[in-house]
Amino acid sequence: MLISGKKIAKEVFAQIKQELEGEDQKPGLAVVLVGEDPASKIYVSRKHKRAMSLGYHQETHLLSEDTPQEELLTLIDRLNQDEKIHGILVQLPLPNHIDSSLVLKRIKPEKDVDGFHPYNAGLLSQGQGHLIPCTAKGIAVMLESLDIPLSGLHAVVIGRSNIVGRPVAQLLEQHNCTVTLCHSRTQNLNDHLSRADIVVAAVGKANFVHGSALKEDCIVIDVGINRSENGSLCGDVDFDSAREKAKAITPVPGGVGPMTIAMLMKNTLESWKRFHNH
Ligand code: NDP
């Protein structure tokens, strides 16, 4: 079975539109991009378009590559105070002269719709997550949509970044999965994969996981966005071989990507609701 993130995301957008019907005050999302990274520009423009289509108040702040850190922090301070803005997202990666962790900490936790502030990361690690990192939250929603009890399943997450792997592992553990978190120092990765009921691949290496390593009837979530040798978009999983083994698998594109944007819109809606005591 193909798990269509595109289809589930559409349902999320329809729900959001319905919730906002008749509201005068709309959620406000500010997206900040520093520099000219081509992939980041595409992601920022997708976020802008989607927010507009939902009727959100949307601001995109485009800053030049050499913007001093202080200037970025001043902009965040201003957005923190702005009552029209309920969600602030600083597109990563930032240029090398800027300290990303300092910038992420400057965003008010209540407006941290990416869920990267240590306060929100701490809540998630204690099982009280509210603003949960969008990709991880999107993966949990996709797994829940399968109507397969997750409790007791063995999940192998490959990748331990704060953006994807670590929060995914925490969420799966909170769904009562038994989680193995793998990374670049993991030995015998294929042994872990051969026992996995759920595999989440967030490595950033094209076709890294081959179907031959997977357990029969597993569920595969492919987070990777890579360019293959012929220039086409591909994930971290070799789709054709994995599809033979898996009972459910996400495609790239059309899998995790649309869910990440859907959860960003959902997090912004949640912040707006808190602000207006809904
Ligand atoms: P990072 O580079 O931050 O993390 C990659 C992780 O993979 C690290 O934990 C690293 O281990 C691990 N890793 C690297 N090599 C191996 C290996 N040989 N065996 C096992 N583990 C390995 O990447 P991100 O988490 O930010 O992103 C991962 C992928 O997901 C990328 O392709 C990115 O583009 C994509 N992505 C997609 C999104 C979407 O919406 N679809 C959203 C965000 C990311 P170690 O920690 O030891 O270095």
Coordinates of C-alpha atoms and ligand atoms in Angstrom, one line a residue, residues 43 135 158-161 163-165 182-186 189 201-205 208 222-226 236 256-258 260, ligand 1:
Y43 CA 10.6 25.4 0.7
T135 CA 8.2 16.4 10.0
I158 CA 17.8 5.9 11.0
G159 CA 19.1 9.5 11.8
R160 CA 19.2 11.4 15.1
S161 CA 19.0 15.0 14.1
I163 CA 14.8 18.2 13.3
V164 CA 13.7 14.7 12.3
G165 CA 15.2 11.5 13.7
C182 CA 20.4 4.3 14.5
H183 CA 23.1 6.8 13.3
S184 CA 26.4 6.9 11.5
R185 CA 28.2 5.0 14.3
T186 CA 25.6 2.2 14.4
L189 CA 22.4 -1.6 10.7
A201 CA 14.8 6.6 7.1
A202 CA 16.1 10.2 7.8
V203 CA 19.7 10.0 6.6
G204 CA 20.0 12.2 3.6
K205 CA 21.6 9.6 1.3
F208 CA 20.5 4.2 1.3
D222 CA 11.1 7.7 3.7
V223 CA 12.0 11.2 4.9
G224 CA 15.0 11.8 2.6
I225 CA 15.0 14.3 -0.2
N226 CA 17.9 13.7 -2.5
D236 CA 16.7 7.5 1.4
V256 CA 6.6 13.0 4.1
G257 CA 7.1 16.4 2.3
P258 CA 3.5 17.5 2.1
T260 CA 5.7 18.6 6.9
Ligands
NDP1 P1 21.1 15.4 9.1 O1 22.2 15.4 8.2 O2 21.0 16.4 10.2 O3 21.1 14.0 9.9 C1 21.4 12.8 9.2 C2 21.4 11.7 10.2 O4 21.8 10.5 9.4 C3 22.5 11.8 11.2 O5 22.0 11.5 12.5 C4 23.6 10.8 10.8 O6 24.3 10.2 11.9 C5 22.8 9.8 10.1 N1 23.6 9.0 9.2 C6 24.5 9.5 8.3 N2 25.1 8.5 7.6 C7 24.6 7.4 8.2 C8 24.9 6.0 8.0 N3 25.8 5.6 7.1 N4 24.2 5.1 8.7 C9 23.3 5.5 9.6 N5 23.0 6.8 9.9 C10 23.7 7.7 9.2 O7 19.8 15.4 8.2 P2 18.3 15.7 8.6 O8 17.8 14.9 9.7 O9 18.1 17.2 8.7 O10 17.6 15.2 7.2 C11 17.6 13.9 6.8 C12 17.0 13.8 5.4 O11 15.6 14.1 5.5 C13 17.6 14.7 4.4 O12 17.5 14.1 3.1 C14 16.7 15.9 4.4 O13 16.7 16.6 3.1 C15 15.3 15.2 4.6 N6 14.3 16.1 5.2 C16 13.1 16.0 4.6 C17 12.0 16.7 5.2 C18 10.7 16.5 4.6 O14 9.8 17.3 4.8 N7 10.5 15.5 3.7 C19 12.2 17.6 6.3 C20 13.5 17.6 6.9 C21 14.5 16.8 6.3 P3 25.2 11.1 12.9 O15 24.3 11.8 13.9 O16 26.0 10.1 13.6 O17 26.0 12.0 12.1

